[in-house]
CSV table of C-alpha atoms in Angstrom, one decimal:
chain,number,residue,atom,x,y,z
N,1,MET,CA,10.3,-24.2,13.9
N,2,PRO,CA,8.7,-20.8,14.3
N,3,GLU,CA,6.6,-19.4,11.4
N,4,PRO,CA,8.4,-16.8,9.2
N,5,ARG,CA,7.5,-13.4,10.5
N,6,ALA,CA,5.7,-11.0,8.2
N,7,GLY,CA,7.4,-7.9,7.1
N,8,GLN,CA,6.8,-4.3,8.3
N,9,THR,CA,3.6,-2.5,7.3
N,10,PRO,CA,3.9,0.7,5.2
N,11,LEU,CA,3.1,2.7,8.3
N,12,GLU,CA,5.7,0.9,10.3
N,13,ARG,CA,8.3,1.5,7.6
N,14,ALA,CA,7.4,5.2,7.4
N,15,TRP,CA,7.4,5.5,11.2
N,16,SER,CA,10.8,3.9,11.5
N,17,ASP,CA,12.2,6.8,9.4
N,18,THR,CA,10.3,9.5,11.3
N,19,THR,CA,12.4,11.9,13.3
N,20,VAL,CA,10.9,13.7,16.3
N,21,GLU,CA,12.9,16.4,18.1
N,22,THR,CA,12.0,17.7,21.5
N,23,GLU,CA,13.4,20.3,23.9
N,24,SER,CA,12.8,20.4,27.6
N,25,PRO,CA,10.9,23.5,29.0
N,26,ASN,CA,14.2,25.2,30.2
N,27,GLY,CA,16.0,24.4,26.9
N,28,ARG,CA,18.8,22.5,28.7
N,29,VAL,CA,17.8,19.0,27.5
N,30,ARG,CA,17.1,17.9,23.9
N,31,VAL,CA,15.9,14.5,22.7
N,32,THR,CA,15.9,13.3,19.1
N,33,MET,CA,14.1,10.1,18.3
N,34,VAL,CA,14.0,8.2,15.0
N,35,GLY,CA,11.1,5.8,15.0
N,36,ASP,CA,11.2,3.6,18.0
N,37,HIS,CA,14.8,2.5,17.5
N,38,GLU,CA,17.1,5.5,17.6
N,39,LEU,CA,17.4,8.0,20.5
N,40,ARG,CA,19.9,10.9,20.9
N,41,LEU,CA,20.1,12.8,24.1
N,42,TRP,CA,21.8,16.1,24.7
N,43,VAL,CA,22.2,17.8,28.1
N,44,ASP,CA,23.7,21.3,28.3
N,45,PRO,CA,27.1,20.6,29.9
N,46,THR,CA,27.2,24.0,31.7
N,47,TRP,CA,23.8,23.4,33.3
N,48,TYR,CA,24.6,19.8,34.0
N,49,ALA,CA,27.8,20.7,35.9
N,50,THR,CA,25.8,22.5,38.6
N,51,VAL,CA,22.3,21.2,38.5
N,52,PRO,CA,20.9,19.5,41.6
N,53,VAL,CA,20.1,15.8,40.9
N,54,ARG,CA,16.4,16.4,41.8
N,55,THR,CA,16.1,19.2,39.2
N,56,LEU,CA,17.8,17.1,36.6
N,57,GLN,CA,15.3,14.3,37.3
N,58,ASP,CA,12.4,16.6,37.1
N,59,GLU,CA,13.6,18.1,33.8
N,60,LEU,CA,14.1,14.7,32.3
N,61,VAL,CA,10.6,13.7,33.3
N,62,LYS,CA,9.2,16.8,31.7
N,63,VAL,CA,11.1,16.2,28.5
N,64,ALA,CA,10.0,12.6,28.4
N,65,ARG,CA,6.3,13.7,28.6
N,66,LEU,CA,6.9,16.2,25.8
N,67,VAL,CA,8.6,13.4,23.8
N,68,TYR,CA,5.5,11.3,24.3
N,69,VAL,CA,3.2,14.1,23.1
N,70,ASN,CA,5.3,15.0,20.1
N,71,ARG,CA,5.7,11.4,19.0
N,72,THR,CA,2.0,10.8,19.3
N,73,ARG,CA,1.3,13.8,17.1
N,74,ALA,CA,4.1,12.8,14.7
N,75,TYR,CA,2.7,9.2,14.5
N,76,TYR,CA,-0.8,10.4,13.4
N,77,ASP,CA,0.8,13.0,11.1
N,78,THR,CA,2.8,10.2,9.4
N,79,TRP,CA,-0.3,8.0,9.2
N,80,SER,CA,-2.3,10.9,7.7
N,81,ARG,CA,0.4,11.7,5.2
N,82,LEU,CA,0.4,8.0,4.1
N,83,ALA,CA,-3.4,7.8,4.0
N,84,GLY,CA,-3.9,11.1,2.3
N,85,ARG,CA,-6.5,12.2,4.8
N,86,LEU,CA,-6.6,13.3,8.4
N,87,VAL,CA,-6.2,10.4,10.8
N,88,ARG,CA,-6.6,11.0,14.5
N,89,PRO,CA,-7.3,8.9,17.5
N,90,SER,CA,-10.9,8.1,18.4
N,91,ARG,CA,-12.3,9.9,21.4
N,92,THR,CA,-13.9,6.9,23.0
N,93,PRO,CA,-13.1,3.1,23.1
N,94,ALA,CA,-14.7,1.7,20.0
N,95,SER,CA,-15.3,-1.8,21.4
N,96,PRO,CA,-14.9,-4.0,24.5
N,97,GLU,CA,-11.6,-5.1,23.0
N,98,THR,CA,-10.3,-1.6,22.5
N,99,GLU,CA,-11.3,-0.8,26.1
N,100,GLU,CA,-9.5,-3.9,27.3
N,101,TYR,CA,-6.4,-3.2,25.2
N,102,GLN,CA,-6.2,0.3,26.5
N,103,ARG,CA,-6.6,-1.0,30.1
N,104,ARG,CA,-3.9,-3.5,29.5
N,105,LEU,CA,-1.7,-0.8,27.9
N,106,ASP,CA,-2.2,1.3,31.0
N,107,GLU,CA,-1.0,-1.5,33.1
N,108,VAL,CA,2.3,-2.0,31.2
N,109,VAL,CA,5.2,-1.0,33.4
N,110,ALA,CA,8.5,-0.8,31.5
N,111,ARG,CA,11.8,-0.2,33.2
N,112,GLY,CA,15.2,0.7,31.7
N,113,GLU,CA,18.4,0.9,33.6
N,114,ALA,CA,22.0,1.8,33.0
N,115,TYR,CA,25.2,2.4,34.9
N,116,ASP,CA,24.5,-0.5,37.3
N,117,GLY,CA,21.0,0.7,38.0
N,118,ARG,CA,22.1,4.1,39.1
N,119,ILE,CA,20.2,5.7,36.1
N,120,ALA,CA,16.6,4.3,35.8
N,121,LEU,CA,13.6,5.3,33.7
N,122,VAL,CA,10.2,3.8,34.3
N,123,LEU,CA,7.3,4.2,31.9
N,124,SER,CA,3.9,3.2,33.3
N,125,GLY,CA,1.1,3.0,30.8
N,126,THR,CA,1.9,5.2,27.8
N,127,SER,CA,2.7,8.6,29.4
N,128,ARG,CA,3.6,8.3,33.1
N,129,PHE,CA,7.4,8.6,33.5
N,130,THR,CA,9.7,8.3,36.5
N,131,VAL,CA,13.4,9.1,36.4
N,132,SER,CA,15.7,8.0,39.2
N,133,ILE,CA,19.4,9.2,39.2
N,134,ASP,CA,21.7,8.3,42.0
N,135,PRO,CA,23.5,11.4,43.3
N,136,SER,CA,26.8,9.8,42.6
N,137,VAL,CA,26.1,9.9,38.9
N,138,VAL,CA,26.5,13.6,38.4
N,139,ARG,CA,29.8,13.4,40.3
N,140,ASP,CA,31.2,10.5,38.4
N,141,LEU,CA,30.0,11.3,34.8
N,142,ASP,CA,30.3,14.4,32.7
N,143,ALA,CA,27.4,15.5,30.5
N,144,PRO,CA,28.3,13.4,27.4
N,145,ALA,CA,28.9,10.3,29.4
N,146,PHE,CA,25.6,10.8,31.3
N,147,CYS,CA,23.8,11.2,28.0
N,148,ALA,CA,25.2,8.0,26.7
N,149,ARG,CA,24.2,6.0,29.8
N,150,ALA,CA,20.8,7.7,30.0
N,151,ARG,CA,20.2,6.8,26.4
N,152,GLU,CA,20.9,3.2,27.2
N,153,ALA,CA,18.3,3.3,30.0
N,154,ALA,CA,15.7,5.0,27.7
N,155,LEU,CA,16.2,2.5,24.9
N,156,ALA,CA,15.9,-0.5,27.3
N,157,CYS,CA,12.7,1.0,28.7
N,158,LEU,CA,11.3,1.5,25.1
N,159,ARG,CA,12.1,-2.2,24.3
N,160,GLU,CA,10.4,-3.4,27.4
N,161,HIS,CA,7.4,-1.2,26.7
N,162,GLU,CA,7.3,-2.6,23.1
N,163,GLU,CA,7.2,-6.1,24.5
N,164,GLY,CA,4.5,-5.1,26.9
N,165,TRP,CA,2.1,-3.6,24.3
N,166,GLN,CA,2.7,-6.5,21.9
N,167,ARG,CA,1.8,-9.0,24.7
N,168,ALA,CA,-1.3,-7.0,25.5
N,169,HIS,CA,-2.3,-6.8,21.9
N,170,PHE,CA,-1.7,-10.5,21.4
N,171,ASP,CA,-3.8,-11.4,24.5
N,172,VAL,CA,-6.7,-9.2,23.6
N,173,TYR,CA,-6.9,-9.6,19.8
N,174,THR,CA,-4.9,-12.6,18.6
N,175,ARG,CA,-5.2,-15.2,21.4
N,176,PRO,CA,-9.0,-15.6,21.1
N,177,ARG,CA,-8.7,-16.2,17.4
N,178,LEU,CA,-6.0,-18.9,17.9
N,179,GLU,CA,-8.1,-20.5,20.6
N,180,ARG,CA,-11.1,-20.6,18.3
N,181,ALA,CA,-8.9,-22.2,15.6
N,182,GLY,CA,-7.8,-24.8,18.1
N,183,VAL,CA,-4.1,-23.7,17.9
N,184,LEU,CA,-3.8,-22.6,21.5
S,1,MET,CA,-18.3,13.0,-10.9
S,2,THR,CA,-19.3,10.7,-8.0
S,3,PHE,CA,-17.6,7.5,-7.0
S,4,ASP,CA,-18.3,4.6,-9.3
S,5,VAL,CA,-19.6,1.7,-7.3
S,6,GLY,CA,-18.4,-0.6,-10.0
S,7,GLN,CA,-15.0,-0.2,-8.3
S,8,LEU,CA,-16.3,-1.9,-5.1
S,9,PRO,CA,-15.7,-5.5,-6.0
S,10,GLY,CA,-12.1,-4.7,-6.8
S,11,ARG,CA,-11.7,-2.9,-3.5
S,12,ALA,CA,-13.3,-5.8,-1.7
S,13,GLN,CA,-10.8,-8.2,-3.3
S,14,GLU,CA,-7.9,-5.8,-2.4
S,15,LEU,CA,-9.2,-5.6,1.2
S,16,LYS,CA,-9.4,-9.4,1.4
S,17,GLU,CA,-5.8,-9.8,0.2
S,18,ALA,CA,-4.5,-7.1,2.6
S,19,GLY,CA,-6.6,-8.9,5.3
S,20,VAL,CA,-4.9,-12.2,4.7
S,21,ARG,CA,-1.5,-10.6,4.9
S,22,ALA,CA,-2.5,-8.7,8.0
S,23,ALA,CA,-3.9,-11.7,9.8
S,24,TYR,CA,-0.8,-13.7,9.0
S,25,ARG,CA,1.3,-10.8,10.3
S,26,GLU,CA,-0.7,-10.7,13.6
S,27,LEU,CA,-0.6,-14.5,14.0
S,28,THR,CA,3.1,-14.7,13.5
S,29,ARG,CA,4.4,-11.5,14.9
S,30,PHE,CA,3.7,-11.4,18.6
S,31,GLY,CA,5.1,-14.8,19.4
S,32,ALA,CA,1.8,-16.3,18.5
S,33,GLY,CA,1.2,-19.4,16.4
S,34,GLY,CA,2.6,-21.7,19.0
S,35,GLY,CA,4.8,-23.4,16.4
S,36,GLY,CA,1.7,-24.4,14.4
S,37,GLY,CA,3.7,-23.8,11.2
S,38,ALA,CA,3.4,-21.2,8.4
S,39,ALA,CA,0.8,-23.3,6.4
S,40,GLN,CA,-1.5,-23.6,9.3
S,41,MET,CA,-1.2,-19.9,10.2
S,42,MET,CA,-1.9,-18.9,6.5
S,43,GLN,CA,-4.9,-21.2,6.5
S,44,ILE,CA,-6.3,-19.5,9.7
S,45,ALA,CA,-5.5,-16.1,8.1
S,46,GLU,CA,-7.4,-17.0,4.9
S,47,ASP,CA,-10.3,-18.5,6.8
S,48,SER,CA,-10.6,-15.2,8.8
S,49,MET,CA,-11.1,-13.3,5.6
S,50,ALA,CA,-13.7,-15.7,4.0
S,51,GLY,CA,-16.5,-13.9,2.2
S,52,VAL,CA,-14.8,-10.4,2.4
S,53,GLU,CA,-14.8,-10.3,-1.4
S,54,ASN,CA,-18.6,-9.9,-1.2
S,55,ILE,CA,-18.7,-7.4,1.6
S,56,TYR,CA,-20.1,-4.6,-0.6
S,57,ASP,CA,-22.5,-6.6,-2.6
S,58,ASP,CA,-25.6,-4.9,-1.1
S,59,PHE,CA,-24.4,-1.6,-2.5
S,60,LEU,CA,-23.5,-2.4,-6.1
S,61,ASP,CA,-26.7,-1.0,-7.5
S,62,VAL,CA,-27.1,2.3,-5.7
S,63,PRO,CA,-28.5,4.9,-8.0
S,64,ASP,CA,-26.3,7.5,-9.7
S,65,PRO,CA,-27.2,11.0,-8.6
S,66,ALA,CA,-26.7,12.2,-12.2
S,67,ASP,CA,-29.8,10.1,-13.1
S,68,PHE,CA,-32.0,12.6,-11.2
S,69,ALA,CA,-30.6,15.6,-13.0
S,70,PRO,CA,-33.1,15.5,-16.0
S,71,LYS,CA,-36.1,15.5,-13.7
S,72,ILE,CA,-34.7,18.3,-11.7
S,73,GLU,CA,-34.1,20.2,-14.9
S,74,TRP,CA,-37.7,19.6,-16.1
S,75,LEU,CA,-39.0,20.9,-12.8
S,76,GLY,CA,-36.7,23.9,-13.1
S,77,ASN,CA,-38.2,24.7,-16.5
S,78,ALA,CA,-41.7,24.4,-14.9
S,79,MET,CA,-40.6,26.9,-12.3
S,80,ALA,CA,-39.4,29.3,-15.0
S,81,LYS,CA,-42.9,29.1,-16.6
S,82,LEU,CA,-44.6,29.7,-13.2
S,83,ALA,CA,-42.3,32.5,-12.0
S,84,THR,CA,-44.4,35.6,-11.5
S,85,GLU,CA,-42.9,39.1,-11.1
S,86,GLY,CA,-40.6,39.2,-8.1
S,87,HIS,CA,-40.1,35.4,-7.8
S,88,THR,CA,-36.9,34.2,-9.3
S,89,SER,CA,-35.3,32.6,-6.2
S,90,ASP,CA,-35.8,29.1,-4.9
S,91,PRO,CA,-38.2,29.3,-2.0
S,92,VAL,CA,-36.6,26.2,-0.3
S,93,THR,CA,-32.9,27.0,-0.7
S,94,GLY,CA,-33.0,30.8,-1.1
S,95,SER,CA,-30.7,30.6,-4.1
S,96,THR,CA,-31.5,31.7,-7.6
S,97,ALA,CA,-33.8,29.2,-9.3
S,98,VAL,CA,-34.7,30.9,-12.6
S,99,SER,CA,-32.9,33.6,-14.5
S,100,ALA,CA,-36.0,35.8,-14.9
S,101,HIS,CA,-39.8,35.8,-14.2
S,102,ASN,CA,-42.2,34.8,-17.0
S,103,PRO,CA,-43.4,38.2,-18.5
S,104,ASN,CA,-46.5,36.5,-20.0
S,105,LEU,CA,-47.9,35.9,-16.5
S,106,THR,CA,-47.7,39.6,-15.7
S,107,LEU,CA,-50.4,40.4,-18.3
S,108,VAL,CA,-52.9,37.9,-16.9
S,109,GLY,CA,-53.5,39.7,-13.7
S,110,GLY,CA,-54.4,42.9,-15.6
S,111,SER,CA,-56.6,41.1,-18.1
S,112,GLY,CA,-59.7,41.9,-16.0
S,113,ASP,CA,-59.2,45.5,-17.0
S,114,TYR,CA,-60.0,44.6,-20.6
S,115,LEU,CA,-63.4,43.5,-19.4
S,116,SER,CA,-64.2,46.7,-17.5
S,117,ASP,CA,-66.9,47.6,-20.0
S,118,TRP,CA,-68.5,44.2,-19.7
S,119,THR,CA,-71.4,43.4,-17.4
S,120,GLY,CA,-72.6,40.2,-16.0
S,121,VAL,CA,-71.7,37.7,-13.4
S,122,ALA,CA,-69.1,35.9,-15.5
S,123,ALA,CA,-67.1,39.1,-16.2
S,124,ASP,CA,-67.2,40.1,-12.5
S,125,SER,CA,-66.3,36.7,-11.3
S,126,TYR,CA,-63.5,36.4,-13.9
S,127,LYS,CA,-61.8,39.5,-12.6
S,128,ARG,CA,-62.4,38.6,-8.9
S,129,SER,CA,-61.8,34.8,-9.0
S,130,TYR,CA,-59.3,34.5,-11.8
S,131,GLY,CA,-57.5,37.6,-12.9
S,132,ASP,CA,-56.8,39.0,-9.4
S,133,ARG,CA,-55.9,35.6,-8.0
S,134,PHE,CA,-53.8,34.5,-10.9
S,135,ALA,CA,-50.4,35.8,-9.6
S,136,PRO,CA,-50.7,34.5,-6.0
S,137,THR,CA,-51.9,31.1,-7.3
S,138,ALA,CA,-49.1,30.8,-9.8
S,139,SER,CA,-46.7,31.8,-7.0
S,140,SER,CA,-48.0,29.0,-4.8
S,141,GLN,CA,-47.6,26.5,-7.6
S,142,TYR,CA,-44.1,27.9,-8.1
S,143,ALA,CA,-43.4,27.1,-4.4
S,144,ALA,CA,-45.0,23.6,-4.7
S,145,VAL,CA,-42.8,22.7,-7.7
S,146,SER,CA,-39.8,23.9,-5.8
S,147,VAL,CA,-40.7,21.6,-3.0
S,148,LEU,CA,-40.9,18.7,-5.4
S,149,ARG,CA,-37.7,19.7,-7.2
S,150,ASN,CA,-35.7,20.0,-3.9
S,151,ALA,CA,-37.1,16.7,-2.7
S,152,ILE,CA,-35.7,15.0,-5.9
S,153,ASN,CA,-32.4,16.9,-5.3
S,154,ALA,CA,-32.3,15.7,-1.7
S,155,GLU,CA,-32.9,12.1,-3.1
S,156,ALA,CA,-29.9,12.6,-5.4
S,157,ALA,CA,-27.9,13.9,-2.4
S,158,VAL,CA,-28.7,10.8,-0.4
S,159,TRP,CA,-27.2,8.6,-3.1
S,160,GLN,CA,-24.2,11.0,-3.6
S,161,GLY,CA,-23.7,10.7,0.2
S,162,VAL,CA,-23.9,6.9,0.0
S,163,ARG,CA,-21.4,6.8,-2.8
S,164,ASP,CA,-19.0,9.3,-1.0
S,165,ASP,CA,-19.2,7.2,2.1
S,166,LEU,CA,-18.6,3.9,0.3
S,167,ASP,CA,-15.6,5.5,-1.4
S,168,LYS,CA,-14.1,6.6,1.9
S,169,LEU,CA,-15.0,3.5,3.9
S,170,SER,CA,-13.6,1.1,1.2
S,171,GLN,CA,-10.4,3.1,1.0
S,172,GLU,CA,-9.9,3.5,4.7
S,173,ALA,CA,-10.6,-0.2,5.3
S,174,ILE,CA,-7.7,-1.1,3.0
S,175,GLU,CA,-5.4,1.5,4.6
S,176,LEU,CA,-6.3,0.3,8.1
S,177,MET,CA,-5.9,-3.3,7.1
S,178,GLU,CA,-2.4,-2.6,5.8
S,179,GLY,CA,-1.5,-1.3,9.3
S,180,ALA,CA,-3.6,-3.7,11.4
S,181,GLY,CA,-1.8,-5.0,14.5
S,182,SER,CA,0.2,-1.8,15.0
S,183,LYS,CA,0.3,-0.2,18.4
S,184,GLY,CA,-1.5,3.0,17.4
S,185,GLY,CA,-3.7,1.5,14.7
S,186,ALA,CA,-6.5,0.5,17.0
S,187,GLU,CA,-9.0,3.2,16.3
S,188,TRP,CA,-11.0,4.1,13.2
S,189,ALA,CA,-12.8,7.4,13.4
S,190,ALA,CA,-15.1,6.7,10.3
S,191,VAL,CA,-17.2,9.6,9.3
S,192,LEU,CA,-20.5,9.0,7.4
S,193,SER,CA,-21.6,12.0,5.5
S,194,ILE,CA,-25.0,10.5,4.6
S,195,ALA,CA,-26.5,11.6,7.9
S,196,ALA,CA,-26.2,15.2,6.7
S,197,THR,CA,-27.6,14.7,3.2
S,198,VAL,CA,-31.2,15.7,3.8
S,199,ILE,CA,-32.3,18.7,5.8
S,200,THR,CA,-35.8,19.7,6.6
S,201,VAL,CA,-36.8,23.3,5.6
S,202,PRO,CA,-40.1,24.9,6.8
S,203,LEU,CA,-41.2,26.8,3.8
S,204,THR,CA,-43.8,29.5,3.5
S,205,GLY,CA,-45.3,28.9,0.1
S,206,GLY,CA,-45.4,31.8,-2.3
S,207,ALA,CA,-47.5,34.8,-1.9
S,208,SER,CA,-50.3,32.9,-0.1
S,209,ALA,CA,-48.1,32.3,2.9
S,210,ILE,CA,-49.1,28.6,3.1
S,211,ALA,CA,-46.7,26.5,5.1
S,212,LEU,CA,-45.2,23.7,3.0
S,213,PRO,CA,-43.0,21.1,4.8
S,214,ALA,CA,-39.9,20.7,2.5
S,215,VAL,CA,-36.5,19.1,2.4
S,216,ALA,CA,-33.3,20.1,0.7
S,217,ALA,CA,-30.0,18.6,-0.1
S,218,GLY,CA,-27.5,18.9,2.8
S,219,LEU,CA,-24.6,18.7,0.4
S,220,SER,CA,-24.0,20.1,-3.1
S,221,VAL,CA,-25.0,17.6,-5.7
S,222,ALA,CA,-22.5,18.1,-8.5
S,223,SER,CA,-24.8,16.9,-11.3
S,224,THR,CA,-27.8,19.2,-10.4
S,225,GLY,CA,-26.0,22.3,-9.3
S,226,ILE,CA,-28.7,23.4,-6.9
S,227,GLY,CA,-27.4,25.6,-4.0
S,228,LEU,CA,-27.5,24.5,-0.4
S,229,ALA,CA,-30.4,25.6,1.8
S,230,THR,CA,-29.7,28.4,4.2
S,231,GLY,CA,-28.0,27.0,7.2
S,232,GLY,CA,-26.2,24.3,5.1
S,233,GLY,CA,-26.1,20.6,5.8
S,234,GLY,CA,-26.2,18.9,9.1
S,235,GLU,CA,-23.4,17.3,10.9
S,236,PRO,CA,-21.8,14.1,9.6
S,237,THR,CA,-21.9,11.2,11.9
S,238,GLU,CA,-18.6,10.0,13.4
S,239,LEU,CA,-18.4,6.3,14.2
S,240,GLY,CA,-15.8,5.2,16.7
S,241,LEU,CA,-14.7,1.8,15.3
S,242,ASP,CA,-12.2,-0.8,16.4
S,243,ALA,CA,-9.4,-1.4,13.9
S,244,GLY,CA,-7.1,-3.0,16.4
S,245,SER,CA,-6.7,-6.2,14.3
S,246,SER,CA,-7.5,-7.6,10.9
S,247,ASP,CA,-10.7,-9.3,12.0
S,248,LYS,CA,-11.8,-6.1,13.8
S,249,VAL,CA,-11.3,-4.0,10.7
S,250,ILE,CA,-13.7,-6.3,8.9
S,251,SER,CA,-16.3,-6.4,11.7
S,252,SER,CA,-16.0,-2.6,12.0
S,253,LEU,CA,-16.5,-2.2,8.3
S,254,GLN,CA,-19.7,-4.3,8.5
S,255,THR,CA,-20.9,-2.2,11.4
S,256,ALA,CA,-20.3,1.0,9.3
S,257,LEU,CA,-22.1,-0.5,6.2
S,258,THR,CA,-25.1,-1.5,8.4
S,259,GLU,CA,-25.1,2.0,9.8
S,260,LEU,CA,-25.0,3.4,6.2
S,261,ALA,CA,-27.9,1.2,5.1
S,262,ASP,CA,-29.9,2.3,8.2
S,263,GLU,CA,-29.2,5.9,7.4
S,264,ILE,CA,-30.4,5.6,3.9
S,265,GLY,CA,-33.8,4.6,5.4
S,266,VAL,CA,-33.7,7.6,7.9
S,267,GLN,CA,-32.9,10.1,5.1
S,268,GLU,CA,-35.5,8.6,2.8
S,269,ARG,CA,-38.1,8.9,5.5
S,270,LYS,CA,-37.3,12.6,5.9
S,271,ILE,CA,-38.1,13.1,2.2
S,272,SER,CA,-41.2,11.0,2.1
S,273,GLU,CA,-42.6,12.6,5.3
S,274,ALA,CA,-42.1,16.1,3.9
S,275,LEU,CA,-43.7,15.1,0.6
S,276,ASN,CA,-46.6,13.4,2.3
S,277,GLN,CA,-47.2,16.5,4.5
S,278,SER,CA,-46.9,18.9,1.6
S,279,SER,CA,-49.3,16.7,-0.4
S,280,GLY,CA,-51.7,17.0,2.5
S,281,VAL,CA,-51.4,20.7,2.4
S,282,LEU,CA,-52.2,20.7,-1.3
S,283,ASP,CA,-55.2,18.5,-0.8
S,284,SER,CA,-56.7,20.4,2.1
S,285,GLN,CA,-56.1,23.9,0.6
S,286,TRP,CA,-56.5,23.1,-3.0
S,287,ASP,CA,-57.9,26.6,-3.8
S,288,VAL,CA,-54.6,28.1,-2.9
S,289,PHE,CA,-52.9,26.2,-5.6
S,290,CYS,CA,-55.6,26.0,-8.3
S,291,LEU,CA,-58.0,28.6,-9.7
S,292,PRO,CA,-61.7,27.7,-9.8
S,293,GLN,CA,-63.0,26.3,-13.1
S,294,PRO,CA,-64.7,29.1,-15.2
S,295,ALA,CA,-68.5,28.7,-15.3
S,296,LEU,CA,-68.2,29.0,-19.1
S,297,VAL,CA,-66.9,25.4,-19.2
S,298,ASP,CA,-70.4,24.3,-18.0
S,299,ALA,CA,-72.3,26.5,-20.4
S,300,PRO,CA,-74.6,24.9,-22.9
S,301,ASN,CA,-74.0,25.7,-26.5
S,302,HIS,CA,-76.5,28.7,-26.4
S,303,PRO,CA,-76.7,31.3,-25.2
S,304,VAL,CA,-73.1,31.8,-23.9
S,305,ASN,CA,-73.8,35.5,-23.5
S,306,ASP,CA,-76.2,34.8,-20.7
S,307,PRO,CA,-75.0,36.8,-17.7
S,308,SER,CA,-74.5,33.5,-15.9
S,309,TYR,CA,-71.8,32.5,-18.3
S,310,GLY,CA,-69.9,34.8,-20.6
S,311,GLY,CA,-72.0,37.9,-20.1
S,312,TYR,CA,-72.0,40.6,-22.8
S,313,SER,CA,-70.5,43.9,-23.7
S,314,ALA,CA,-72.3,47.0,-22.6
């Protein structure tokens, strides 16, 4: 019988309601995320109808990087608002555990796929993105249908990444405590 | 109004309770626990926070900066008595120290003129050794009192810095504990302002141009109202601390408190070194700060009008 899980922290609750909107450099792609659980993707149908697959992939990678930057900024803004003071990331690893956790985070590779694997998003570490789109996708799907499938791939990738950082956090911070307590 | 350290035991208790919740959250959230059961996990969580309620005990009797205000006021009054013409600013901070110079002192320098028709060693030596030297000597004393006054203000600043830091650290620790175990909550950029509370100021003392090592407050002390020295305070110290888990928040807080205690010693040494050095200057150059004793003091009862003592009117 697993232990009852603890509830969300105030920061987690606030973050789950935080909306971050991002537009790609050429303005043809927009991403709206709410916390870690909701993602809306819009691709300009006119542009999508004629864009080469390679260009579409590149633009999606660029917007994914911008999403990462905007979400990081929004996360610390949310935290600062809750704390009533400026909270920002530390410049250097604060302890061997921080260094190890960051190293483990950097090794997390999360993959999300949709449309029988023909749309795939890979996130390595926290900010390295790869987008793969089979050329048949742009022939078979119109822009709204593509957005729906790409959203599936992105959310799957986010879920896998969440599992990855939680595993890393557990190994670095929690496992030693449980081992010391003789539980593991 | 500075932070009341009487709030620290309450904050320690709040931290402990948040810590137990956070530890339980960590132990049960990430697939941990190994099925050990809620009671066992709660016990581990409580054990990990044992003693946290006493974490601030070493800081419960830090002085109140306001307690230094009366001494600073007394020394300000002394400066007002010693302020000769042209000296109303604080030699250490450069800000205004007294509202006006003491007009009574202006008359002393010219008092030798009243003796111009007197003859004798005493009259001459009064004019040369006392009347003419009165203003620069008072000015040096004015500077010396300012050194002492600013040293006490710096001492008040140290304790204000300690209280400010304790207020921030104790609040931040609770906030971080509430979020411990989150993906982005692994870092704690704690800033200690105490490192900037005392600054050293090389001071040229009064009209005599004697160099007096001095210190000044690096932050404005609300209860004393003395302005900051030119150049302001130093840089606060930023500590990069690990807040990646509930037990790390506690160990990081202990690190910060140890750093705070060490910094109290560092800042106190700056004050004591400056005062020791200034005291050495006063000892070695006593005649700059004190006028020679009049020969009249050693005169026998008669005759005080001997030229060696008081002299006489021509």
